[in-house]
PDB file of C-alpha atoms in Angstrom:
ATOM      1  CA  UNK K   2     -83.286 118.403 102.535  1.00  0.00           C
ATOM      2  CA  UNK K   3     -86.118 115.579 104.844  1.00  0.00           C
ATOM      3  CA  UNK K   4     -85.543 113.364 102.281  1.00  0.00           C
ATOM      4  CA  UNK K   5     -81.586 113.156 102.472  1.00  0.00           C
ATOM      5  CA  UNK K   6     -82.240 113.091 106.209  1.00  0.00           C
ATOM      6  CA  UNK K   7     -84.892 109.761 105.846  1.00  0.00           C
ATOM      7  CA  UNK K   8     -81.930 108.329 103.648  1.00  0.00           C
ATOM      8  CA  UNK K   9     -79.635 108.873 105.674  1.00  0.00           C
ATOM      9  CA  UNK K  10     -81.370 107.222 108.860  1.00  0.00           C
ATOM     10  CA  UNK K  11     -82.614 104.146 106.536  1.00  0.00           C
ATOM     11  CA  UNK K  12     -79.403 103.047 105.147  1.00  0.00           C
ATOM     12  CA  UNK K  13     -78.077 103.582 109.057  1.00  0.00           C
ATOM     13  CA  UNK K  14     -80.879 101.490 110.167  1.00  0.00           C
ATOM     14  CA  UNK K  15     -80.306  99.525 107.636  1.00  0.00           C
ATOM     15  CA  UNK K  16     -76.792  98.629 108.510  1.00  0.00           C
ATOM     16  CA  UNK K  17     -77.478  98.377 112.656  1.00  0.00           C
ATOM     17  CA  UNK K  18     -79.397  95.799 111.924  1.00  0.00           C
ATOM     18  CA  UNK K  19     -78.320  92.972 112.733  1.00  0.00           C
ATOM     19  CA  UNK K  20     -76.216  94.346 115.630  1.00  0.00           C
ATOM     20  CA  UNK K  21     -79.280  93.552 117.988  1.00  0.00           C
ATOM     21  CA  UNK K  22     -79.686  89.978 117.115  1.00  0.00           C
ATOM     22  CA  UNK K  23     -76.202  89.155 119.008  1.00  0.00           C
ATOM     23  CA  UNK K  24     -74.949  91.957 120.901  1.00  0.00           C
ATOM     24  CA  UNK K  25     -74.194  90.158 124.502  1.00  0.00           C
ATOM     25  CA  UNK K  26     -75.005  92.145 127.470  1.00  0.00           C
ATOM     26  CA  UNK K  27     -73.439  94.424 129.276  1.00  0.00           C
ATOM     27  CA  UNK K  28     -71.198  93.849 131.606  1.00  0.00           C
ATOM     28  CA  UNK K  29     -71.037  95.464 135.530  1.00  0.00           C
ATOM     29  CA  UNK K  30     -68.473  93.001 137.081  1.00  0.00           C
ATOM     30  CA  UNK K  31     -64.504  93.930 137.240  1.00  0.00           C
ATOM     31  CA  UNK K  32     -61.850  91.994 138.443  1.00  0.00           C
ATOM     32  CA  UNK K  33     -60.036  94.454 139.792  1.00  0.00           C
ATOM     33  CA  UNK K  34     -61.849  97.729 141.742  1.00  0.00           C
ATOM     34  CA  UNK K  35     -58.828  99.053 141.793  1.00  0.00           C
ATOM     35  CA  UNK K  36     -59.347  99.843 138.055  1.00  0.00           C
ATOM     36  CA  UNK K  37     -61.684 102.725 137.954  1.00  0.00           C
ATOM     37  CA  UNK K  38     -60.561 104.798 140.550  1.00  0.00           C
ATOM     38  CA  UNK K  39     -59.058 106.879 137.667  1.00  0.00           C
ATOM     39  CA  UNK K  40     -62.124 106.903 135.900  1.00  0.00           C
ATOM     40  CA  UNK K  41     -65.044 110.095 137.446  1.00  0.00           C
ATOM     41  CA  UNK K  42     -68.244 109.326 138.429  1.00  0.00           C
ATOM     42  CA  UNK K  43     -70.746 109.259 135.915  1.00  0.00           C
ATOM     43  CA  UNK K  44     -72.773 112.885 136.313  1.00  0.00           C
ATOM     44  CA  UNK K  45     -76.457 113.884 138.078  1.00  0.00           C
ATOM     45  CA  UNK K  46     -78.249 111.131 134.655  1.00  0.00           C
ATOM     46  CA  UNK K  47     -76.038 109.354 133.423  1.00  0.00           C
ATOM     47  CA  UNK K  48     -75.296 105.635 134.022  1.00  0.00           C
ATOM     48  CA  UNK K  49     -71.236 104.722 134.085  1.00  0.00           C
ATOM     49  CA  UNK K  50     -71.756 101.060 131.711  1.00  0.00           C
ATOM     50  CA  UNK K  51     -67.541  99.946 132.505  1.00  0.00           C
ATOM     51  CA  UNK K  52     -67.217  95.996 130.650  1.00  0.00           C
ATOM     52  CA  UNK K  53     -63.808  94.247 131.459  1.00  0.00           C
ATOM     53  CA  UNK K  54     -62.380  91.249 129.075  1.00  0.00           C
ATOM     54  CA  UNK K  55     -61.025  88.135 129.866  1.00  0.00           C
ATOM     55  CA  UNK K  56     -57.342  87.568 129.037  1.00  0.00           C
ATOM     56  CA  UNK K  57     -56.918  86.413 125.569  1.00  0.00           C
ATOM     57  CA  UNK K  58     -53.050  85.073 124.733  1.00  0.00           C
ATOM     58  CA  UNK K  59     -52.918  87.598 120.732  1.00  0.00           C
ATOM     59  CA  UNK K  60     -55.436  89.678 121.789  1.00  0.00           C
ATOM     60  CA  UNK K  61     -54.256  91.884 119.070  1.00  0.00           C
ATOM     61  CA  UNK K  62     -55.720  89.770 116.802  1.00  0.00           C
ATOM     62  CA  UNK K  63     -59.425  90.940 118.987  1.00  0.00           C
ATOM     63  CA  UNK K  64     -61.518  94.230 118.947  1.00  0.00           C
ATOM     64  CA  UNK K  65     -65.126  94.984 121.076  1.00  0.00           C
ATOM     65  CA  UNK K  66     -67.658  96.318 119.164  1.00  0.00           C
ATOM     66  CA  UNK K  67     -69.090  99.311 121.803  1.00  0.00           C
ATOM     67  CA  UNK K  68     -73.372  98.998 121.477  1.00  0.00           C
ATOM     68  CA  UNK K  69     -75.331 101.976 123.355  1.00  0.00           C
ATOM     69  CA  UNK K  70     -79.457 101.853 122.504  1.00  0.00           C
ATOM     70  CA  UNK K  71     -82.635 101.437 124.425  1.00  0.00           C
ATOM     71  CA  UNK K  72     -85.448  99.792 124.299  1.00  0.00           C
ATOM     72  CA  UNK K  73     -88.281 101.249 122.321  1.00  0.00           C
ATOM     73  CA  UNK K  74     -91.462 100.163 121.850  1.00  0.00           C
ATOM     74  CA  UNK K  75     -91.089 100.281 118.178  1.00  0.00           C
ATOM     75  CA  UNK K  76     -93.196  99.396 114.961  1.00  0.00           C
ATOM     76  CA  UNK K  77     -91.791  96.214 112.226  1.00  0.00           C
ATOM     77  CA  UNK K  78     -89.188  99.354 110.334  1.00  0.00           C
ATOM     78  CA  UNK K  79     -86.038  99.122 111.637  1.00  0.00           C
ATOM     79  CA  UNK K  80     -84.506 102.370 113.956  1.00  0.00           C
ATOM     80  CA  UNK K  81     -81.574 103.245 114.178  1.00  0.00           C
ATOM     81  CA  UNK K  82     -80.426 106.152 117.973  1.00  0.00           C
ATOM     82  CA  UNK K  83     -80.048 109.127 117.219  1.00  0.00           C
ATOM     83  CA  UNK K  84     -76.643 109.811 119.232  1.00  0.00           C
ATOM     84  CA  UNK K  85     -72.906 109.811 118.809  1.00  0.00           C
ATOM     85  CA  UNK K  86     -69.770 108.199 121.240  1.00  0.00           C
ATOM     86  CA  UNK K  87     -67.688 110.265 121.994  1.00  0.00           C
ATOM     87  CA  UNK K  88     -64.086 109.135 122.472  1.00  0.00           C
ATOM     88  CA  UNK K  89     -63.093 111.300 125.685  1.00  0.00           C
ATOM     89  CA  UNK K  90     -59.286 111.244 127.229  1.00  0.00           C
ATOM     90  CA  UNK K  91     -58.799 110.693 130.949  1.00  0.00           C
ATOM     91  CA  UNK K  92     -56.217 113.940 131.957  1.00  0.00           C
ATOM     92  CA  UNK K  93     -52.850 112.590 133.901  1.00  0.00           C
ATOM     93  CA  UNK K  94     -53.820 108.883 132.486  1.00  0.00           C
ATOM     94  CA  UNK K  95     -53.379 108.202 129.307  1.00  0.00           C
ATOM     95  CA  UNK K  96     -57.009 105.841 129.530  1.00  0.00           C
ATOM     96  CA  UNK K  97     -59.648 106.817 127.483  1.00  0.00           C
ATOM     97  CA  UNK K  98     -63.587 106.437 127.907  1.00  0.00           C
ATOM     98  CA  UNK K  99     -66.080 107.253 126.160  1.00  0.00           C
ATOM     99  CA  UNK K 100     -69.630 109.311 126.207  1.00  0.00           C
ATOM    100  CA  UNK K 101     -72.493 108.056 123.921  1.00  0.00           C
ATOM    101  CA  UNK K 102     -74.469 111.486 123.034  1.00  0.00           C
ATOM    102  CA  UNK K 103     -78.059 111.240 122.479  1.00  0.00           C
ATOM    103  CA  UNK K 104     -81.103 113.445 122.901  1.00  0.00           C
ATOM    104  CA  UNK K 105     -83.442 110.074 122.665  1.00  0.00           C
ATOM    105  CA  UNK K 106     -84.379 110.611 118.578  1.00  0.00           C
ATOM    106  CA  UNK K 107     -85.108 108.099 116.575  1.00  0.00           C
ATOM    107  CA  UNK K 108     -84.703 107.064 112.424  1.00  0.00           C
ATOM    108  CA  UNK K 109     -86.436 104.195 110.624  1.00  0.00           C
ATOM    109  CA  UNK K 110     -87.382 102.827 107.492  1.00  0.00           C
ATOM    110  CA  UNK K 111     -90.957 103.684 106.007  1.00  0.00           C
ATOM    111  CA  UNK K 112     -92.596 100.610 106.372  1.00  0.00           C
ATOM    112  CA  UNK K 113     -96.256 100.526 106.591  1.00  0.00           C
ATOM    113  CA  UNK K 114     -96.846  97.870 109.620  1.00  0.00           C
ATOM    114  CA  UNK K 115     -99.486  96.147 110.172  1.00  0.00           C
ATOM    115  CA  UNK K 116     -98.437  94.185 113.779  1.00  0.00           C
ATOM    116  CA  UNK K 117     -98.328  96.505 117.325  1.00  0.00           C
ATOM    117  CA  UNK K 118     -95.591  97.568 118.248  1.00  0.00           C
ATOM    118  CA  UNK K 119     -92.848  95.676 120.011  1.00  0.00           C
ATOM    119  CA  UNK K 120     -90.558  96.688 123.270  1.00  0.00           C
ATOM    120  CA  UNK K 121     -86.537  96.351 121.299  1.00  0.00           C
ATOM    121  CA  UNK K 122     -83.182  97.456 121.950  1.00  0.00           C
ATOM    122  CA  UNK K 123     -82.595  99.841 119.263  1.00  0.00           C
ATOM    123  CA  UNK K 124     -78.934 100.794 118.780  1.00  0.00           C
ATOM    124  CA  UNK K 125     -76.893 103.560 118.347  1.00  0.00           C
ATOM    125  CA  UNK K 126     -73.381 104.831 116.615  1.00  0.00           C
ATOM    126  CA  UNK K 127     -70.898 101.504 117.127  1.00  0.00           C
ATOM    127  CA  UNK K 128     -68.066 101.968 118.104  1.00  0.00           C
ATOM    128  CA  UNK K 129     -64.996  99.940 117.260  1.00  0.00           C
ATOM    129  CA  UNK K 130     -61.883  99.222 120.418  1.00  0.00           C
ATOM    130  CA  UNK K 131     -59.012  97.259 120.739  1.00  0.00           C
ATOM    131  CA  UNK K 132     -58.961  94.668 123.011  1.00  0.00           C
ATOM    132  CA  UNK K 133     -57.103  95.297 126.768  1.00  0.00           C
ATOM    133  CA  UNK K 134     -58.111  92.481 129.353  1.00  0.00           C
ATOM    134  CA  UNK K 135     -55.322  95.299 131.657  1.00  0.00           C
ATOM    135  CA  UNK K 136     -58.467  98.064 131.261  1.00  0.00           C
ATOM    136  CA  UNK K 137     -61.589  97.876 131.208  1.00  0.00           C
ATOM    137  CA  UNK K 138     -63.643  99.770 129.299  1.00  0.00           C
ATOM    138  CA  UNK K 139     -65.376 102.731 130.398  1.00  0.00           C
ATOM    139  CA  UNK K 140     -68.191 104.066 128.864  1.00  0.00           C
ATOM    140  CA  UNK K 141     -71.386 106.919 129.798  1.00  0.00           C
ATOM    141  CA  UNK K 142     -74.919 107.014 128.287  1.00  0.00           C
ATOM    142  CA  UNK K 143     -77.766 109.038 129.901  1.00  0.00           C
ATOM    143  CA  UNK K 144     -79.894 107.170 131.879  1.00  0.00           C
ATOM    144  CA  UNK K 145     -82.307 104.047 130.886  1.00  0.00           C
ATOM    145  CA  UNK K 146     -80.015 103.398 127.991  1.00  0.00           C
ATOM    146  CA  UNK K 147     -77.689 100.312 128.196  1.00  0.00           C
ATOM    147  CA  UNK K 148     -74.295  99.453 126.233  1.00  0.00           C
ATOM    148  CA  UNK K 149     -74.086  95.533 125.146  1.00  0.00           C
ATOM    149  CA  UNK K 150     -70.615  94.835 123.701  1.00  0.00           C
ATOM    150  CA  UNK K 151     -69.251  92.784 120.340  1.00  0.00           C
ATOM    151  CA  UNK K 152     -66.142  90.700 121.186  1.00  0.00           C
ATOM    152  CA  UNK K 153     -63.988  89.867 117.360  1.00  0.00           C
ATOM    153  CA  UNK K 154     -61.701  88.089 115.606  1.00  0.00           C
ATOM    154  CA  UNK K 155     -59.160  88.769 113.670  1.00  0.00           C
ATOM    155  CA  UNK K 156     -59.567  86.140 110.476  1.00  0.00           C
ATOM    156  CA  UNK K 157     -56.397  83.227 108.478  1.00  0.00           C
ATOM    157  CA  UNK K 158     -54.139  85.644 107.326  1.00  0.00           C
ATOM    158  CA  UNK K 159     -54.442  86.426 102.766  1.00  0.00           C
ATOM    159  CA  UNK K 160     -52.842  87.565 100.245  1.00  0.00           C
ATOM    160  CA  UNK K 161     -53.850  89.200  97.263  1.00  0.00           C
ATOM    161  CA  UNK K 162     -54.198  88.889  93.962  1.00  0.00           C
ATOM    162  CA  UNK K 163     -51.660  90.639  91.440  1.00  0.00           C
ATOM    163  CA  UNK K 164     -53.960  90.861  88.299  1.00  0.00           C
TER     164      UNK K 164
END
């Protein structure tokens, strides 16, 4: 059972390795403060993070990857924060917000390291959501955690070959 857990952590850590390298810093500047009114205030011990998107011509061609995480003192291994993103429905409004649930534990690869620990952003489970400049993306995390994001753009449409 321990080997299965280690393998799952290793695979997850390797898949998430590149996320922290190019992610944009979290954003708390809101174009319209009234757009946050329906969303609940952060509960005690939690922080509300808000991402506000710029308007684009064809927003259906874009997605936003939400990357929750925390700066941690880590060795040379690839680390991944254990936790999950939960999608929540804002009752009566039809809006969605997200909550990152974690106990703060991380898993990593098991390489031998000779370098001293460094402070690095360790990401948790990411989530890809639709791009919508009309509504903010609201994420709640425990205190001490950050939310970074990345904008994905669809490429040129291709046609599959028949074989």
